[in-house]
XYZ file of C-alpha atoms in Angstrom:
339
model
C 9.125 -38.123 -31.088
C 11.994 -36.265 -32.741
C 9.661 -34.802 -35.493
C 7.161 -33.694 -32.451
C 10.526 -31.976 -31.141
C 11.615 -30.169 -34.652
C 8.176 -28.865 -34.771
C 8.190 -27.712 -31.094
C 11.686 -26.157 -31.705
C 10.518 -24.762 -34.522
C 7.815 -23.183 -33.272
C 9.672 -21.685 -30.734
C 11.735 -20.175 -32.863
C 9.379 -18.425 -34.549
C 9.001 -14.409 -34.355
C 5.056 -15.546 -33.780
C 5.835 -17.320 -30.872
C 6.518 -14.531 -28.144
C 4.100 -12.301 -29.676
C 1.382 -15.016 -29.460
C 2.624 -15.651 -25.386
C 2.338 -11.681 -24.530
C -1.121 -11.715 -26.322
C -1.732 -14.519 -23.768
C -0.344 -12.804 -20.839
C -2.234 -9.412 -21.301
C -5.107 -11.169 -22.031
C -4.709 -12.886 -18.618
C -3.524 -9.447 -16.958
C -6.762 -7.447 -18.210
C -8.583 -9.843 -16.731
C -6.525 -9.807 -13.466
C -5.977 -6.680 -13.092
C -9.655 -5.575 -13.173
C -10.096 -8.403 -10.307
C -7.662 -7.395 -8.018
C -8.323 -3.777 -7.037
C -12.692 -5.150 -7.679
C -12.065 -7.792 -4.927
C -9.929 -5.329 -2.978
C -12.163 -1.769 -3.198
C -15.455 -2.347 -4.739
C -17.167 -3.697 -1.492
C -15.535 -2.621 1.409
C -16.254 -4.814 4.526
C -15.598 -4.049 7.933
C -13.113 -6.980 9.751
C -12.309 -6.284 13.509
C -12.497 -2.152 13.669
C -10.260 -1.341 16.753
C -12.381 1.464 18.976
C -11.320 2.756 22.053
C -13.842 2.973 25.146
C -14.005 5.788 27.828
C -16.609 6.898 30.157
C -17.255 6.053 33.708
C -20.494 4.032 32.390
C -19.065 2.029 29.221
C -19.621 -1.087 31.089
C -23.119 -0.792 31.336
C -26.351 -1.906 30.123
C -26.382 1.079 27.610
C -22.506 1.360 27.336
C -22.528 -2.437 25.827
C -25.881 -2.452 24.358
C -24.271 0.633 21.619
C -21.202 -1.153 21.047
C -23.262 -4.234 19.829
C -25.286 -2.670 17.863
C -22.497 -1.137 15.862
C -21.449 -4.466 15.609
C -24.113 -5.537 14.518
C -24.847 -2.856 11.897
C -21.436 -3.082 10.979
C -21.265 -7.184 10.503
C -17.827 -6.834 11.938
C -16.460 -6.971 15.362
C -15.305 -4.076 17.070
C -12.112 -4.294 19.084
C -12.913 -2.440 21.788
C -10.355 -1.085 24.117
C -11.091 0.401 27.434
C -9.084 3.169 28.506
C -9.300 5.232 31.750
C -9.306 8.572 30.316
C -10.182 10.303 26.933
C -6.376 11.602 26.611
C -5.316 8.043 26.990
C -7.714 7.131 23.919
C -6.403 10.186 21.742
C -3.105 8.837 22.198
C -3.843 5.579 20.954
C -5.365 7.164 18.631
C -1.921 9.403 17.306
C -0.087 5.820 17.378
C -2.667 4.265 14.906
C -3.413 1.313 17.112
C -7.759 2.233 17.267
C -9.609 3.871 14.426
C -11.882 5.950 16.924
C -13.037 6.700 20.280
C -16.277 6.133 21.638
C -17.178 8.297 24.973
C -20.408 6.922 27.101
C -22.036 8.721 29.553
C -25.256 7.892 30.486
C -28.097 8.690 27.367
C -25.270 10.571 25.591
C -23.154 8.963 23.522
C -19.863 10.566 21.248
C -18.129 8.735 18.549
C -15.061 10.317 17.481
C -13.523 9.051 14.446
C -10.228 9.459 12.833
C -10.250 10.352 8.928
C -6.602 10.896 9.026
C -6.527 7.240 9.824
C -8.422 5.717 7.178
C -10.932 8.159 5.587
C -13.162 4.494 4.739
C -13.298 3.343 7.988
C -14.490 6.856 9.459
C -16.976 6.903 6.944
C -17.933 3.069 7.753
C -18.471 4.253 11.825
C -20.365 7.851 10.999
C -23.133 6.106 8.766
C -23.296 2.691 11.446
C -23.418 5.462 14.155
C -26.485 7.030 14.060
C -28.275 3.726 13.044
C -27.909 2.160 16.465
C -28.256 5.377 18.473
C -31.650 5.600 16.502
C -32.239 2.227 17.513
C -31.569 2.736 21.003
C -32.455 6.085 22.215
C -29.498 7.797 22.849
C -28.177 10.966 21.780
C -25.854 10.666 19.831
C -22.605 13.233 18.473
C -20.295 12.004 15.451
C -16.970 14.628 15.618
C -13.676 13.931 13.275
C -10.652 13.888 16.323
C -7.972 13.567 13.428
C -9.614 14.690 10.438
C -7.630 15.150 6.396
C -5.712 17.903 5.008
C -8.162 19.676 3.047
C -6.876 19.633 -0.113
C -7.392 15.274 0.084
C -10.681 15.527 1.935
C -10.839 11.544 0.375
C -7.876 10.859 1.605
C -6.468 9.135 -1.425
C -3.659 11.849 -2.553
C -1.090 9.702 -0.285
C -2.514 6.447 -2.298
C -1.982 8.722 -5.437
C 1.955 9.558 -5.372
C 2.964 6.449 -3.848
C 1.247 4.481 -7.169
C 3.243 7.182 -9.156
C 6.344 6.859 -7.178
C 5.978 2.722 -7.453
C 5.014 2.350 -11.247
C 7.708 5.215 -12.480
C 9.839 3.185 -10.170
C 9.984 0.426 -12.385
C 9.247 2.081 -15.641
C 12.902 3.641 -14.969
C 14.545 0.360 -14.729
C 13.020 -0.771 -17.814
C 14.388 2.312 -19.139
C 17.905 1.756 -18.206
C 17.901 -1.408 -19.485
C 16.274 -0.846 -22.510
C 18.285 2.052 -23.893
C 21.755 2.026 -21.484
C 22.295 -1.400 -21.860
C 26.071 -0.295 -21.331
C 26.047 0.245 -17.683
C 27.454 -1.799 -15.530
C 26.082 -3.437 -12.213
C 27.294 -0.464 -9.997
C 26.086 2.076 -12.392
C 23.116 0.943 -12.791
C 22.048 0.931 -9.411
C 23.790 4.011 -9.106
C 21.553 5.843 -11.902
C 18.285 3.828 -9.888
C 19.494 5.893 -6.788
C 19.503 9.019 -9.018
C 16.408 8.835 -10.859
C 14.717 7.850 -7.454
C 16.035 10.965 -5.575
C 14.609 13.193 -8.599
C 11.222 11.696 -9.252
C 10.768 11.901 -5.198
C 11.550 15.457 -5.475
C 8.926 16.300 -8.285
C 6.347 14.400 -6.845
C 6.689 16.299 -3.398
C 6.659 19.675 -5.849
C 4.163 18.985 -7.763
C 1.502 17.779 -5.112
C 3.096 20.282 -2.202
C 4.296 22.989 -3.721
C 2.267 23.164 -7.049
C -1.096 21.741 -6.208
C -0.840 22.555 -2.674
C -2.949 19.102 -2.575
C -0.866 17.960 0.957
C 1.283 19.763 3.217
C 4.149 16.997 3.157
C 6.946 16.903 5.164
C 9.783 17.587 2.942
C 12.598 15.430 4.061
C 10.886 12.572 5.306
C 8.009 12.761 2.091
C 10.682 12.916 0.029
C 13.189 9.919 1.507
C 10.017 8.131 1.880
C 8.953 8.284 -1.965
C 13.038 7.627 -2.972
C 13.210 4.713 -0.701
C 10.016 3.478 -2.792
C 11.171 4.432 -6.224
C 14.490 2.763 -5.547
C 13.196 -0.539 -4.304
C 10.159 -0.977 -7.446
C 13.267 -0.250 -9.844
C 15.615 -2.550 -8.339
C 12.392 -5.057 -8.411
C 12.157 -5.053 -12.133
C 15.889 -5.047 -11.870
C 15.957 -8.175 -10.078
C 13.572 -9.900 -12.532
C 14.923 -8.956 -15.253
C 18.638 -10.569 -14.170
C 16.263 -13.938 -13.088
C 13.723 -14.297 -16.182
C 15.399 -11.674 -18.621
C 12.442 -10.441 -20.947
C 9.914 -11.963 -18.750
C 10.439 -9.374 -16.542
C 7.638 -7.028 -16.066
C 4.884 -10.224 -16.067
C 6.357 -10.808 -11.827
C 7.050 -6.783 -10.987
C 3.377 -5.995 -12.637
C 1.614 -8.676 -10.784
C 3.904 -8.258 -6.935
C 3.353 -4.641 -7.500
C 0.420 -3.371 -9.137
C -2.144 -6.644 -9.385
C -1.010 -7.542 -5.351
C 0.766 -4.658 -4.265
C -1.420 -1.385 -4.900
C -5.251 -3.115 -3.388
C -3.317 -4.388 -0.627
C -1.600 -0.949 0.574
C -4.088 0.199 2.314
C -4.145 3.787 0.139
C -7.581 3.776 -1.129
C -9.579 1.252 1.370
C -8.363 1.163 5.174
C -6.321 -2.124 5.949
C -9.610 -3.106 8.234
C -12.247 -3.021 5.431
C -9.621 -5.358 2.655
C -10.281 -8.725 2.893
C -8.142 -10.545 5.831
C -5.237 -12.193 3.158
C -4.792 -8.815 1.294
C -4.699 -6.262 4.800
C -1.753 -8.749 6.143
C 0.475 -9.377 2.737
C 0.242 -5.196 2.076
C 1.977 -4.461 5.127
C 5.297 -6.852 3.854
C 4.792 -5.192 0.132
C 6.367 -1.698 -1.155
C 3.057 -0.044 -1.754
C 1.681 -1.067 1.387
C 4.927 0.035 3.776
C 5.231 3.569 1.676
C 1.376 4.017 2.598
C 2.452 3.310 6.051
C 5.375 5.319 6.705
C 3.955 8.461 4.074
C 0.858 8.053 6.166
C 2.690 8.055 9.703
C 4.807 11.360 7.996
C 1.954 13.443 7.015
C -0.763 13.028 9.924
C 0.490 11.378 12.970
C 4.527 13.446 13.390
C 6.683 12.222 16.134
C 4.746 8.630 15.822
C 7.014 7.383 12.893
C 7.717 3.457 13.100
C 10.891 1.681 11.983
C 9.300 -1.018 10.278
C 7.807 0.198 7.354
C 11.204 1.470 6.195
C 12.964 -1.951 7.165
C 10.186 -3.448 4.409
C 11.474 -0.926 1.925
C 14.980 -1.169 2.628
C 14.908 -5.717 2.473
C 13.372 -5.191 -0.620
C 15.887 -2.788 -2.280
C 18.861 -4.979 -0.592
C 17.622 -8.341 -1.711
C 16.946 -7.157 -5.319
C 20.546 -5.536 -5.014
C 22.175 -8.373 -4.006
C 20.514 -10.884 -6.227
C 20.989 -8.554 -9.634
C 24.768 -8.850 -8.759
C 25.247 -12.142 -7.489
C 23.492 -12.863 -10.976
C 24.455 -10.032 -12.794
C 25.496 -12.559 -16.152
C 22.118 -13.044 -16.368
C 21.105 -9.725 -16.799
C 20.359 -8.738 -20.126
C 22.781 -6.312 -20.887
C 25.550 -8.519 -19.007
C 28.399 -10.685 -20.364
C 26.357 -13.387 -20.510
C 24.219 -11.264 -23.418
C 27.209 -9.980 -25.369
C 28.371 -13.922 -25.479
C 24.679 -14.983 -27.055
C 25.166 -11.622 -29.315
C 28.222 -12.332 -30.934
């Protein structure tokens, strides 16, 4: 037994052993990481659409008989939700709560979808559309109520900077503790603040201004891409202070293997699978989406919750990386093992 434990402590030891575990882990990472956004984006399936309903004959025989058959074409369900008026639709449709708006009168059916939001779903109801109408006899129109900017006519530039403004996030922190190991607790977080505010600021120039790819609300774009550089730094922060070195294996896999599919940037939350469009919405990625999202297309709609998400996870990792702060690293802790 003691020999098995002079070998094992040996082993450990030796400068082979933690390059042998990260050849292990990044094995294990290719591998997940090629899952994750496969399972996430490279089917898209329609789960529960919400569609609003107007038209003085939605309730009949044809009325039903269309909604149906998009569900059936669709393999989904459609949430359907009757309003009164078409004005009472579009404003369900400005506070995100239906994808589209489907308008039945008689043999003449329109189906007006939303790009602005969720480019995949719109797609997902314009091909299904003319399908059933096709199928039924009815004349059909397909119009875009809310459609992109048209420099993102994909609608994935919003996806695009928040993944920068996550993954440079974090690549900071590692930064700060790699090479100003000197800092203390508050100045640490302090420089975290700083080199959030900054990278915010060039990714709103550089897609805005240079590119001209989005018109993005400055203030709120920009507090909106901090707020998410801030928390993925103080993430790897965190870690680092709980499992030292180990560090980037939990902030890669919470936010880039989980995180990033889930958000809700590249496929709709309604076409993920059911698990991934409900944990995105309680992850960074997913709640910068959100709130970017809310900024750029739907003004004067802006919820509170997306930037509560944001701010719990900046505040937890804050308050954990001091409570621990020995831990960390560069802390006294460190300098004790050092010397």
């Amino acid at each position: 037994m003691d020999d098995r434990t002079g070998r094992w402590a040996a082993l450990k030891g030796s400068p082979y052993f933690p390059a042998t575990v990260i050849v292990l882990i990044l094995g294990a990472a290719a591998g997940l990481f090629a899952g994750s956004y496969t399972y996430a984006m490279a089917d898209p399936t329609p789960h529960r659409i919400p569609v609003a309903v107007v038209g003085v004959s939605h309730e009949t025989v044809r009325g039903k008989a269309f909604a149906a058959g998009m569900e059936r074409q669709l393999n989904a369900s459609l949430a359907l939700r009757y309003e009164r008026s078409f004005e009472q639709a579009a404003q369900e449709v400005e506070e995100q709560r239906v994808f589209g708006v489907l308008v039945v009168h008689g043999e003449d059916v329109t189906l007006y979808v939303s790009g602005a939001s969720g480019a995949s779903v719109a797609q997902v109801l314009s091909e299904a559309a003319p399908k059933v109408a096709q199928q039924l006899g009815v004349r059909l129109t397909v119009r875009d109520m809310k459609p992109l900017q048209r420099g993102d006519p994909r609608g994935l530039a919003l996806f695009y900077i928040t993944l920068a403004a996550v993954v440079i996030g974090f690549i900071g922190a590692v930064q700060l503790s790699v090479n100003a190991g000197v800092l203390s607790p508050a100045q640490r977080i302090a420089f975290t603040v700083a080199y959030a505010a900054l990278g915010a600021l060039s990714i709103v120039a550089v897609v805005d201004w240079g590119l001209g790819a989005l018109d993005l609300p400055l203030l709120e774009s920009w507090f909106i891409l901090a707020l998410t550089m801030f928390a993925s730094g103080m993430v790897f922060t965190m870690f680092n202070t709980l499992v030292r070195r180990w560090a980037m294996v939990p902030t890669w896999g919470l936010m880039v293997l989980l995180g990033n599919p889930s958000s809700g940037g590249a496929v709709s939350w309604p076409l993920l699978p059911s698990p991934l469009g409900t944990i995105g919405r309680w992850l960074p990625p997913g709640a910068s989406i959100n709130a970017q999202h809310t900024a750029v297309y739907f003004g004067g709609h802006q919820r509170v919750a997306p930037f509560l998400v944001l701010a719990a996870w900046g505040l937890v990792s804050c308050v954990v990386f001091l409570i621990w702060r020995d831990r960390h690293p560069s802390g006294p802790s460190a300098d004790t093992q050092a010397t």
